[in-house]
XYZ file of C-alpha atoms in Angstrom:
780
model
C 149.580 -39.088 187.240
C 148.039 -36.409 189.431
C 147.761 -38.720 192.456
C 151.207 -40.149 191.757
C 152.564 -36.609 191.796
C 151.109 -36.089 195.292
C 152.453 -39.408 196.546
C 155.884 -39.093 194.911
C 156.609 -35.374 194.488
C 160.172 -35.980 193.313
C 159.239 -38.604 190.759
C 156.818 -36.812 188.474
C 157.210 -33.186 187.366
C 154.451 -31.735 185.233
C 155.576 -29.552 182.342
C 154.058 -26.205 181.480
C 151.785 -26.572 178.476
C 151.621 -23.305 176.524
C 149.111 -22.826 173.710
C 148.411 -19.551 171.898
C 144.983 -18.902 170.423
C 143.277 -16.284 168.334
C 142.709 -13.340 170.676
C 139.002 -13.013 169.943
C 138.257 -16.731 170.451
C 140.213 -17.438 173.642
C 137.006 -17.341 175.758
C 135.652 -20.191 173.619
C 138.642 -22.334 174.574
C 138.150 -21.677 178.287
C 134.434 -22.483 178.013
C 135.257 -25.713 176.179
C 137.680 -26.797 178.922
C 135.115 -25.975 181.626
C 132.450 -28.006 179.834
C 134.798 -30.941 179.224
C 136.317 -31.223 182.721
C 133.625 -29.491 184.792
C 133.385 -25.904 185.974
C 134.418 -26.873 189.505
C 137.617 -28.462 188.152
C 138.805 -25.530 186.021
C 139.816 -22.004 187.042
C 141.965 -19.204 185.802
C 145.063 -18.483 187.866
C 145.420 -15.561 190.240
C 148.420 -13.264 190.039
C 149.615 -10.869 192.704
C 150.958 -7.451 191.800
C 153.832 -6.478 194.080
C 155.183 -3.129 195.160
C 158.293 -2.905 193.002
C 160.888 -0.148 193.290
C 159.341 2.630 191.220
C 155.752 1.852 192.216
C 156.441 1.689 195.946
C 158.273 5.033 195.881
C 155.326 6.675 194.138
C 152.805 5.121 196.572
C 154.741 6.056 199.711
C 155.480 9.549 198.369
C 151.753 10.129 197.841
C 150.999 9.083 201.435
C 153.803 11.265 202.800
C 152.457 14.334 200.992
C 155.109 14.711 198.282
C 153.924 16.645 195.239
C 153.457 14.821 191.955
C 156.589 16.409 190.371
C 158.696 15.492 193.411
C 157.477 11.899 193.462
C 157.893 11.620 189.704
C 161.447 12.968 189.850
C 162.459 10.514 192.596
C 160.866 7.542 190.833
C 162.684 8.416 187.614
C 166.017 8.388 189.422
C 165.525 4.621 189.788
C 167.114 2.976 186.719
C 164.697 1.179 184.401
C 165.941 -2.389 184.571
C 164.263 -5.753 185.010
C 164.218 -6.819 188.670
C 165.512 -3.469 189.922
C 165.440 -3.033 193.720
C 165.813 0.121 195.789
C 169.052 -1.160 197.293
C 170.435 -1.702 193.805
C 169.118 1.684 192.669
C 171.055 3.424 195.457
C 174.209 1.783 194.132
C 173.574 2.705 190.487
C 172.119 6.217 190.853
C 174.527 8.734 192.451
C 171.826 11.427 192.438
C 169.349 9.228 194.315
C 172.036 8.203 196.795
C 172.973 11.855 197.392
C 169.354 12.831 198.078
C 168.936 9.807 200.343
C 171.894 10.917 202.442
C 171.262 14.676 202.465
C 167.475 15.104 202.594
C 165.872 13.588 205.734
C 162.433 13.487 204.119
C 163.759 11.608 201.091
C 165.675 9.316 203.445
C 162.472 8.515 205.330
C 160.664 7.911 202.031
C 163.317 5.463 200.783
C 163.601 3.655 204.127
C 159.831 3.192 204.332
C 159.683 2.083 200.709
C 162.409 -0.506 201.271
C 160.381 -2.050 204.087
C 157.305 -2.302 201.857
C 159.139 -3.279 198.676
C 158.071 -6.658 197.348
C 154.841 -6.860 199.335
C 151.654 -7.791 197.520
C 149.767 -4.728 196.317
C 146.748 -6.187 194.528
C 145.322 -9.376 193.025
C 144.290 -9.879 189.422
C 143.766 -12.645 186.877
C 146.770 -14.055 185.028
C 146.711 -13.216 181.323
C 146.996 -16.840 180.243
C 147.153 -19.322 183.118
C 144.413 -21.930 183.573
C 144.551 -24.834 186.040
C 142.757 -28.177 185.601
C 142.144 -30.746 188.363
C 140.715 -34.269 188.335
C 138.024 -33.220 190.814
C 136.806 -30.149 192.644
C 139.596 -27.604 192.851
C 138.414 -26.688 196.342
C 139.651 -30.122 197.483
C 143.210 -29.046 196.691
C 143.474 -25.268 196.913
C 141.590 -22.195 198.130
C 139.642 -20.234 195.503
C 139.204 -16.497 195.066
C 136.388 -14.473 193.500
C 137.447 -11.290 191.661
C 135.506 -8.044 191.591
C 133.830 -9.113 188.316
C 132.690 -12.473 189.827
C 135.414 -14.455 188.068
C 136.517 -17.483 190.137
C 140.304 -17.863 190.216
C 142.750 -19.945 192.186
C 143.787 -18.634 195.586
C 147.382 -19.722 194.970
C 149.678 -18.103 192.420
C 151.351 -20.080 189.652
C 154.507 -21.152 191.515
C 152.508 -22.566 194.434
C 150.201 -24.471 192.083
C 153.232 -26.188 190.544
C 154.411 -27.264 194.007
C 150.966 -28.606 194.883
C 151.128 -30.642 191.673
C 148.222 -29.282 189.645
C 148.369 -29.208 185.872
C 148.907 -25.658 184.632
C 148.039 -24.619 181.104
C 148.818 -21.294 179.450
C 145.958 -20.333 177.135
C 147.293 -17.092 175.702
C 145.096 -14.966 173.467
C 147.492 -13.725 170.782
C 146.186 -10.770 168.809
C 148.578 -11.526 165.959
C 146.882 -14.862 165.284
C 143.624 -12.945 164.872
C 145.350 -10.584 162.421
C 146.767 -13.487 160.399
C 143.408 -15.263 160.257
C 141.581 -12.075 159.264
C 144.162 -11.284 156.558
C 143.762 -14.743 155.041
C 139.971 -14.243 154.919
C 140.362 -10.830 153.254
C 142.808 -12.216 150.653
C 140.305 -14.976 149.853
C 137.479 -12.441 149.537
C 139.341 -9.791 147.492
C 141.706 -11.870 145.351
C 140.131 -15.300 145.354
C 143.361 -16.804 146.708
C 143.082 -19.473 149.418
C 146.363 -19.259 151.310
C 147.672 -22.615 152.502
C 150.474 -22.098 155.011
C 151.833 -25.575 154.316
C 152.455 -24.465 150.731
C 153.843 -20.990 151.523
C 157.649 -21.031 151.104
C 159.818 -20.088 154.083
C 162.396 -18.380 151.848
C 160.239 -15.710 150.209
C 162.619 -13.064 148.833
C 160.154 -10.168 149.185
C 159.656 -10.982 152.862
C 163.350 -10.986 153.747
C 163.997 -7.919 151.609
C 161.323 -6.067 153.599
C 162.785 -7.227 156.929
C 166.325 -6.362 155.832
C 165.047 -2.902 154.956
C 163.752 -2.629 158.551
C 160.146 -2.190 157.393
C 158.857 -4.281 160.291
C 156.093 -2.089 161.731
C 153.183 -4.391 162.525
C 155.292 -7.552 162.214
C 154.954 -9.826 165.238
C 157.844 -9.459 167.724
C 159.918 -7.377 165.279
C 158.496 -3.848 165.442
C 160.243 -2.401 168.521
C 163.107 0.053 167.977
C 165.575 -2.466 169.441
C 164.396 -5.219 167.117
C 164.546 -2.901 164.103
C 168.139 -2.085 164.975
C 168.953 -5.804 165.137
C 167.224 -6.457 161.816
C 169.417 -3.773 160.276
C 172.546 -5.430 161.681
C 171.632 -9.074 161.126
C 169.834 -8.801 157.753
C 168.070 -12.174 158.119
C 167.558 -14.286 155.028
C 166.254 -17.551 156.521
C 163.894 -18.697 159.231
C 166.763 -19.877 161.479
C 167.959 -16.260 161.706
C 164.565 -15.147 162.978
C 164.456 -17.995 165.512
C 167.852 -16.982 166.907
C 166.954 -13.302 166.865
C 163.884 -13.845 169.048
C 165.845 -16.044 171.439
C 168.740 -13.593 171.809
C 166.798 -10.341 172.116
C 166.642 -10.426 175.901
C 168.537 -8.497 178.588
C 170.832 -11.421 179.494
C 172.191 -12.250 176.020
C 172.407 -8.563 175.109
C 174.278 -7.654 178.299
C 176.644 -10.640 178.052
C 177.687 -9.802 174.491
C 176.182 -13.012 173.061
C 174.052 -11.089 170.615
C 176.913 -9.031 169.173
C 179.064 -12.158 168.932
C 176.287 -14.001 167.103
C 175.898 -11.222 164.531
C 179.651 -11.104 163.869
C 179.801 -14.872 163.384
C 176.671 -14.787 161.222
C 178.401 -12.352 158.834
C 181.743 -14.184 158.908
C 183.575 -11.451 160.807
C 184.435 -13.943 163.559
C 185.052 -17.623 162.878
C 182.862 -20.158 164.673
C 184.879 -22.412 167.011
C 183.991 -25.548 168.969
C 185.610 -26.828 172.155
C 185.216 -30.435 170.986
C 184.146 -32.086 167.701
C 181.078 -33.528 169.465
C 179.721 -29.971 169.824
C 179.835 -28.979 166.148
C 176.638 -30.731 164.979
C 174.814 -29.327 168.011
C 176.018 -25.708 167.728
C 176.613 -25.394 163.979
C 173.313 -23.623 163.255
C 174.113 -20.971 165.882
C 177.775 -20.547 164.795
C 179.232 -22.168 167.895
C 177.182 -20.110 170.365
C 174.999 -21.773 172.975
C 171.580 -20.175 172.413
C 168.847 -22.713 173.182
C 167.942 -24.856 176.177
C 167.602 -27.848 173.873
C 171.275 -27.414 172.940
C 172.195 -27.734 176.624
C 170.221 -30.967 176.845
C 171.866 -32.367 173.708
C 175.340 -31.427 174.914
C 175.031 -33.078 178.332
C 173.416 -36.101 176.715
C 176.018 -36.420 173.930
C 179.127 -35.443 175.884
C 178.330 -36.864 179.342
C 175.818 -39.589 178.508
C 172.913 -38.130 180.494
C 169.471 -39.524 179.719
C 167.141 -36.954 178.134
C 165.011 -36.901 181.303
C 168.094 -36.187 183.394
C 169.283 -33.661 180.819
C 166.000 -31.787 181.235
C 166.436 -31.666 185.029
C 169.990 -30.405 184.461
C 168.717 -27.741 182.041
C 166.240 -26.424 184.616
C 168.920 -26.393 187.315
C 171.097 -24.227 185.057
C 168.251 -21.772 184.614
C 167.621 -21.452 188.345
C 171.378 -21.309 189.119
C 171.010 -23.363 192.313
C 174.646 -23.708 193.592
C 174.376 -27.113 195.280
C 172.525 -28.635 192.294
C 175.062 -27.190 189.851
C 177.983 -28.538 191.884
C 176.473 -32.002 191.968
C 175.778 -31.794 188.223
C 179.388 -30.731 187.595
C 180.736 -33.897 189.170
C 178.353 -36.123 187.228
C 179.030 -34.258 183.965
C 182.800 -34.458 184.258
C 182.707 -38.147 185.108
C 180.417 -38.899 182.182
C 182.453 -36.796 179.743
C 185.691 -38.548 180.683
C 183.983 -41.931 180.213
C 183.018 -40.777 176.686
C 186.627 -39.954 175.829
C 186.591 -36.181 176.466
C 189.670 -35.026 178.378
C 189.068 -33.519 181.808
C 190.226 -29.974 180.929
C 187.998 -29.773 177.847
C 185.067 -31.106 179.836
C 185.683 -28.434 182.481
C 185.679 -25.745 179.779
C 182.453 -27.044 178.250
C 180.752 -27.163 181.636
C 181.815 -23.597 182.465
C 180.277 -22.373 179.217
C 177.088 -24.292 179.919
C 176.939 -22.763 183.397
C 177.537 -19.244 182.055
C 175.321 -19.308 178.995
C 172.805 -21.813 180.337
C 171.078 -19.142 182.372
C 170.471 -17.236 179.127
C 169.328 -20.255 177.132
C 165.920 -19.900 175.528
C 163.416 -22.583 174.634
C 163.996 -23.421 170.964
C 160.491 -24.751 170.326
C 158.992 -21.545 171.742
C 161.289 -19.328 169.693
C 160.689 -21.389 166.536
C 156.910 -21.211 166.929
C 157.022 -17.447 167.413
C 159.477 -17.033 164.530
C 157.005 -18.811 162.250
C 154.312 -16.331 163.308
C 156.752 -13.445 162.755
C 157.532 -14.807 159.297
C 153.860 -15.237 158.415
C 152.971 -11.674 159.395
C 155.997 -10.395 157.460
C 155.023 -12.538 154.461
C 151.493 -11.138 154.471
C 152.715 -7.566 154.788
C 155.230 -7.991 151.965
C 152.900 -9.794 149.544
C 149.383 -8.631 150.519
C 150.036 -5.196 152.043
C 146.538 -3.688 151.851
C 144.872 -6.813 153.192
C 147.385 -7.129 156.035
C 147.167 -3.469 157.054
C 143.358 -3.703 156.981
C 143.381 -6.635 159.401
C 146.002 -4.926 161.562
C 144.006 -1.698 161.803
C 140.839 -3.622 162.643
C 142.574 -5.551 165.421
C 143.764 -2.333 167.086
C 140.663 -0.218 166.517
C 140.346 0.509 170.255
C 143.998 1.517 170.601
C 144.224 5.003 169.130
C 148.007 5.260 169.438
C 148.471 2.048 167.472
C 145.871 3.072 164.879
C 147.692 6.359 164.279
C 151.018 4.524 163.978
C 149.652 1.971 161.509
C 147.877 4.594 159.403
C 151.191 6.418 159.086
C 152.850 3.127 158.115
C 150.152 2.473 155.501
C 150.766 5.894 154.001
C 154.490 5.185 153.896
C 153.607 2.034 151.930
C 151.597 4.196 149.480
C 148.312 2.778 150.757
C 145.571 5.394 150.981
C 143.328 5.399 154.047
C 139.888 6.750 153.140
C 137.587 8.228 155.790
C 134.427 6.399 156.880
C 131.581 6.506 154.368
C 127.954 5.517 154.981
C 127.771 4.267 151.389
C 130.865 2.051 151.526
C 132.081 1.386 155.062
C 131.302 -1.692 157.090
C 131.904 -2.167 160.791
C 135.571 -3.076 160.317
C 138.214 -1.566 158.055
C 137.750 -2.868 154.520
C 139.915 -3.197 151.418
C 138.759 -1.096 148.462
C 141.618 -2.190 146.182
C 145.269 -3.184 146.535
C 146.278 0.383 147.437
C 143.219 1.697 149.298
C 141.595 0.948 152.659
C 138.240 2.286 153.831
C 137.816 3.258 157.475
C 135.391 1.183 159.532
C 132.294 2.707 161.143
C 133.014 0.994 164.476
C 135.999 3.287 164.975
C 133.777 6.401 165.021
C 133.053 7.722 168.503
C 129.363 7.675 169.565
C 128.467 5.129 166.851
C 127.514 1.794 168.397
C 127.253 -1.605 166.750
C 123.456 -1.430 166.740
C 123.499 1.763 164.665
C 126.122 0.295 162.317
C 124.022 -2.826 161.720
C 120.995 -0.661 160.891
C 122.980 1.425 158.358
C 124.458 -1.616 156.608
C 121.081 -3.402 156.498
C 119.356 -0.374 154.962
C 122.119 0.012 152.388
C 121.986 -3.654 151.410
C 118.187 -3.507 151.090
C 117.844 -0.280 149.124
C 121.235 0.518 147.613
C 123.351 3.614 148.094
C 121.981 6.555 150.037
C 121.245 9.439 147.684
C 121.143 12.215 150.259
C 120.949 12.997 153.939
C 117.119 12.977 153.702
C 117.200 9.593 151.967
C 119.493 8.236 154.677
C 117.317 9.534 157.518
C 114.158 8.043 155.979
C 115.633 4.583 155.435
C 117.371 3.934 158.756
C 115.782 3.321 162.137
C 116.128 6.694 163.873
C 115.643 5.084 167.261
C 119.136 3.611 166.900
C 120.651 6.134 164.496
C 119.845 9.241 166.513
C 120.967 12.832 166.143
C 124.216 12.290 168.069
C 125.153 9.373 165.828
C 124.331 11.337 162.671
C 126.249 14.417 163.768
C 129.290 12.267 164.585
C 129.136 10.600 161.171
C 128.856 13.941 159.389
C 131.676 15.596 161.308
C 134.129 12.749 160.683
C 133.414 12.783 156.929
C 131.126 9.754 156.540
C 128.666 11.785 154.398
C 131.272 13.521 152.196
C 130.333 11.337 149.215
C 127.013 13.201 148.981
C 128.797 16.239 147.584
C 127.952 18.791 150.277
C 130.064 20.557 152.846
C 130.039 19.056 156.332
C 128.809 22.407 157.634
C 125.836 22.269 155.222
C 124.933 18.751 156.300
C 124.929 19.718 159.982
C 122.746 22.755 159.130
C 120.271 20.436 157.346
C 120.259 17.781 160.052
C 117.401 18.937 162.268
C 115.049 19.469 159.317
C 116.028 16.099 157.815
C 115.299 14.340 161.097
C 111.928 16.065 161.420
C 110.872 15.122 157.887
C 112.164 11.549 158.194
C 110.605 11.007 161.625
C 107.265 12.156 160.276
C 107.529 9.835 157.307
C 108.453 6.896 159.546
C 105.520 7.622 161.872
C 103.161 7.780 158.897
C 104.456 4.486 157.589
C 104.069 2.797 160.969
C 100.493 4.141 161.147
C 99.779 2.760 157.682
C 99.114 6.195 156.143
C 99.965 6.928 152.497
C 101.662 10.147 151.484
C 101.500 11.955 148.125
C 104.030 9.589 146.597
C 104.210 5.815 146.411
C 107.855 5.317 147.319
C 110.371 6.791 149.729
C 112.680 7.569 146.811
C 110.075 9.877 145.251
C 109.470 11.496 148.629
C 113.182 12.118 149.056
C 113.496 13.696 145.617
C 110.586 16.005 146.403
C 111.868 16.976 149.834
C 115.361 17.687 148.574
C 113.933 19.968 145.908
C 111.705 21.741 148.402
C 114.207 22.102 151.199
C 117.182 23.028 149.036
C 120.716 23.261 150.356
C 121.598 25.816 153.042
C 124.007 28.505 151.850
C 126.540 27.784 154.585
C 130.284 28.128 154.092
C 132.446 25.117 154.893
C 134.191 25.070 158.253
C 137.830 26.156 158.294
C 140.303 23.305 157.842
C 141.429 23.542 161.456
C 137.830 23.028 162.664
C 137.245 20.072 160.331
C 140.446 18.416 161.499
C 139.559 19.071 165.146
C 136.243 17.258 164.673
C 138.044 14.354 162.981
C 140.478 14.114 165.872
C 137.618 14.230 168.384
C 135.568 11.497 166.685
C 138.236 9.238 165.187
C 141.034 9.817 167.677
C 143.439 11.302 165.117
C 143.610 13.391 161.957
C 142.687 11.507 158.803
C 142.015 13.746 155.784
C 144.756 16.165 156.724
C 147.058 17.170 159.531
C 147.478 20.557 161.218
C 151.240 20.080 160.950
C 151.246 19.399 157.201
C 151.930 23.050 156.297
C 154.770 23.183 158.813
C 156.619 19.983 157.981
C 159.747 21.803 156.833
C 160.006 23.664 160.135
C 159.607 20.461 162.150
C 162.395 18.771 160.226
C 164.667 21.791 160.474
C 164.275 22.692 164.125
C 163.594 19.395 165.926
C 166.236 17.106 167.335
C 164.348 14.000 166.133
C 160.833 12.757 165.371
C 158.985 11.564 168.460
C 159.115 7.897 167.446
C 162.935 8.047 167.452
C 163.345 9.407 170.986
C 164.261 5.948 172.255
C 167.472 6.090 170.185
C 168.705 9.280 171.895
C 170.687 9.703 175.103
C 168.841 9.593 178.402
C 169.017 12.952 180.130
C 170.034 14.777 176.958
C 168.632 18.155 175.885
C 166.240 17.910 172.956
C 163.816 20.078 171.027
C 160.540 18.619 169.816
C 157.841 20.190 167.693
C 154.236 19.288 167.125
C 150.640 19.937 168.020
C 149.398 19.802 171.605
C 146.864 16.977 171.725
C 146.008 17.102 175.437
C 146.620 19.462 178.341
C 146.008 18.758 181.997
C 146.789 21.601 184.373
C 147.215 20.537 187.975
C 148.340 22.036 191.259
C 151.262 20.726 193.240
C 150.654 19.817 196.869
C 153.707 21.775 197.892
C 153.118 25.505 197.577
C 149.972 25.233 195.403
C 152.034 25.878 192.282
C 150.502 25.141 188.899
C 152.053 22.771 186.405
C 150.915 21.068 183.199
C 151.008 17.540 181.810
C 150.958 17.834 178.024
C 150.695 15.267 175.224
C 152.630 16.473 172.160
C 152.045 14.856 168.758
C 153.973 14.976 165.511
C 153.572 12.888 162.344
C 155.290 9.873 163.915
C 153.685 9.593 167.348
C 153.116 11.269 170.701
C 155.047 11.895 173.913
C 154.092 13.027 177.403
C 155.659 16.323 178.440
C 155.867 17.465 182.068
C 155.908 21.250 182.423
C 156.897 21.901 186.025
C 155.871 25.091 187.877
C 158.848 27.296 186.984
C 158.622 26.531 183.255
C 154.822 26.677 183.306
C 154.804 30.157 184.827
C 156.932 31.410 181.938
C 155.079 29.749 179.049
C 151.497 29.102 180.180
C 150.101 31.252 177.345
C 151.685 29.018 174.711
C 150.148 25.835 176.143
C 146.689 25.172 174.736
C 144.967 22.270 172.953
C 145.634 22.237 169.179
C 148.457 24.787 169.518
C 151.520 24.153 167.343
C 154.606 24.573 169.501
C 158.240 23.677 169.950
C 159.295 22.372 173.353
C 162.863 22.314 174.621
C 163.723 20.161 177.603
C 165.458 17.127 179.077
C 164.691 13.669 177.752
C 163.896 10.895 180.234
C 164.139 7.261 179.119
C 163.871 5.739 182.578
C 160.363 4.421 182.057
C 158.838 2.245 179.383
C 157.817 5.274 177.316
C 160.044 8.338 176.796
C 159.055 11.566 178.549
C 160.189 15.151 178.156
C 160.771 17.476 181.119
C 160.122 20.896 179.584
C 162.300 23.957 180.105
C 160.694 26.133 177.433
C 157.569 26.096 175.246
C 157.512 28.515 172.292
C 155.271 29.136 169.307
C 156.096 28.250 165.710
C 156.882 31.865 164.822
C 159.177 32.212 167.836
C 160.993 29.022 166.856
C 161.618 30.274 163.348
C 163.057 33.511 164.657
C 165.180 31.801 167.310
C 166.493 28.787 165.414
C 166.902 29.861 161.769
C 170.426 31.015 160.943
C 170.057 31.354 157.213
C 168.186 30.435 154.037
C 169.775 29.335 150.763
C 167.892 29.579 147.458
C 169.152 27.433 144.569
C 168.927 28.978 141.085
C 169.862 27.059 137.932
C 171.660 29.349 135.480
C 170.448 27.560 132.357
C 167.589 29.658 130.956
C 167.538 31.937 134.004
C 165.934 35.267 133.102
C 166.240 38.685 134.677
C 162.505 38.767 135.326
C 162.778 35.659 137.538
C 165.500 37.293 139.637
C 163.359 40.393 140.000
C 160.384 38.269 141.091
C 162.562 36.514 143.695
C 163.723 39.920 144.953
C 160.105 41.101 145.306
C 159.171 37.962 147.282
C 162.111 38.493 149.632
C 161.144 42.121 150.206
C 157.552 41.109 150.936
C 158.834 38.878 153.753
C 161.477 41.221 155.143
C 163.065 40.261 158.446
C 166.383 39.452 160.107
C 167.445 36.090 158.620
C 170.188 36.285 155.959
C 169.615 34.844 152.472
C 172.199 33.258 150.172
C 171.669 32.668 146.450
C 173.285 29.492 145.135
C 173.773 29.593 141.342
C 174.251 26.149 139.764
C 175.556 25.771 136.200
C 174.758 22.897 133.793
C 178.279 21.601 134.573
C 177.232 21.394 138.265
C 179.521 24.240 139.284
C 178.152 26.373 142.096
C 178.583 30.031 142.992
C 177.298 31.510 146.262
C 176.104 35.100 146.533
C 175.200 36.719 149.851
C 172.214 39.021 149.311
C 173.263 41.370 152.107
C 171.265 43.111 154.817
C 168.820 44.530 152.293
C 167.318 41.082 151.628
C 167.022 39.572 155.061
C 163.712 37.746 155.571
C 161.253 36.401 158.111
C 160.991 32.614 157.580
C 157.463 31.355 156.964
C 155.579 28.731 155.004
C 154.230 31.504 152.786
C 157.784 32.602 151.909
C 158.880 29.068 151.020
C 155.729 28.422 148.991
C 156.141 31.659 147.027
C 159.773 30.866 146.189
C 158.959 27.331 145.083
C 156.058 28.588 142.975
C 158.598 30.710 141.090
C 161.557 28.331 140.949
C 160.220 24.809 141.432
C 160.549 22.291 144.200
C 163.701 21.464 146.175
C 165.083 24.971 145.891
C 164.951 26.196 149.499
C 167.424 25.030 152.121
C 167.137 26.131 155.748
C 170.244 26.412 157.921
C 169.073 25.886 161.489
C 171.109 26.126 164.653
C 171.080 22.884 166.561
C 169.020 23.697 169.663
C 171.344 21.522 171.721
C 174.512 23.168 170.316
C 173.827 26.773 169.288
C 177.159 27.023 167.460
C 176.309 24.068 165.205
C 174.473 24.389 161.907
C 172.493 21.825 160.020
C 170.975 22.142 156.557
C 167.613 20.703 155.681
C 166.321 20.671 152.105
C 162.674 20.135 151.307
C 160.390 19.153 148.553
C 157.539 21.635 148.240
């Protein structure tokens, strides 16, 4: 076939062959192919990164001496859209066009960028593509060696297809690894051997979870856009998921196909067919042309095309080649009329094929991915702890994802326990159906060699009784002081009943004693006791426990963040949750649902700060990463704002940031106008506090206690008492100027200690509309 393809290029057309594998085992597949067909006949495919609109503007701006803020601002004026060009950006962005026409330097930047746009910027290896030849690849194509000595093709994918080589896509899919790992965990913890052939495709718990938009961690369904579609579609069968994956693309969304599909799915719009021959083909998609296979069936059924010819027609529709489409139109209309379809109806069918054909998606691809989506959803709905364990393990090097999935596990009432030298393994492990233990491999400074030593010692001698016992039983050449200190600070020794500060204070002495014991053992010398356990008991009694106070919570959490990448046993924002909910426009993970360019207020803890100097004028600015409970966002504090609020910007500081939201890149960003402290935010944003009092059984002494609490927190914010009767009647009483307060967590806690939870409501001015008020009620 290969030689026939060279001799008759129009006769044989090789298909793409796409196969997805477990992410961790993809290299095995490539090695197998190399061994089977010969290393000189197999190579991964090169890919060339090009200078697209945003990237070329940033590159040229750097060469021309623009400051980072200037380059960033110009790049963000380019709309975020697939295939965006600078010429198109000038049409869509009035601000960019105005700068292009009025600022000569910007004009030069754009003109230069347009000349370079589309040129190759760098070479890399394609994520999936592998090419196989029947002999040495060098007989057909040039080869290229990457910086890491990987041999790739010298031609990119499109050129390889024209040459006639067989292209395979071997994609390493992390989700397949998660599914496989979950199945193993379920077998180990529950004794259930999952057989996917026997798992029903109509599991009620799975579709209930998806309909409730609880799709975090579910393959292809966890983006904000997909969650919105799940909410609208409410899928209850696999066919819905297949269509959802096929339609969630810019073309179908922009053309209105997706909205039309949802309306027809829920019976709001009746499905119609241009001819009875189309109904069996389009019935499953409610009369809407969604899949490429539907195009092939239509032209075959209506116009009598062979399936091979129908496939050529389908590809022509996708490429929208005018001359090919015009030729196909004539053949289609002639065939349709021969099959008894009137000319006008045939014209209408062809126009729809031409319009929607460019958006058609491969049904087999969508179905295969929908099955994977369903399987991950099924595992999450029915084996939540096992699934979340596998998911966390698969992303253990991606701290942002780990933080997101830990938050999701907590939402599912699954407890995430810190690492423990007496229980943890390398990966995350299931303790029971509602508890997951952190894996040791996720601890910074702890390598796999040290982990293997710890697990081996534990399996040989049982649980570690103390820090001394641990140090004596592990190989201190691999488990050195840095490893031990990291394990202590992240909480891996908490089960030994001592403060982390005490364990660090004991560490040097423990290492000295243990090192001496290990040297004696290696030299064959006997000590006073026959066993290490007796030695440990003696040494613990002799050494005692240092009288050291535990570190403050903020310091403990800082160490956890440093060594695990996030806060695990607590969160510095936990005490301030009510303020975040009251004063912020939205949680960080919901920024994508807001309006681009809108004014927002965010609150959280500063995770990272990078202060830099602009090239223009040597002005200082900051790039800040702000975190809340839901996620993190990059904040750009340009020179003018930075000069006014530099004192408030520091790592671990809890702040509120007001600014303009930018959604022009893949991840939202905030351009800061103001950074203020928590106390400043409470004073600026709080318009009033309402305290609910239930009249049934209310005593004078309780009212007096409330009055004393208010006086202890005197300030400027007005307080209203809301009296609620057993008949649910309410009476409001303004306390007057004499009982104005300063809002604080201590005030709210004191009131709830007296009156119970859910009694304090904060009226906060909307930061974006100062005249607006919003009430937020909290559990204590």
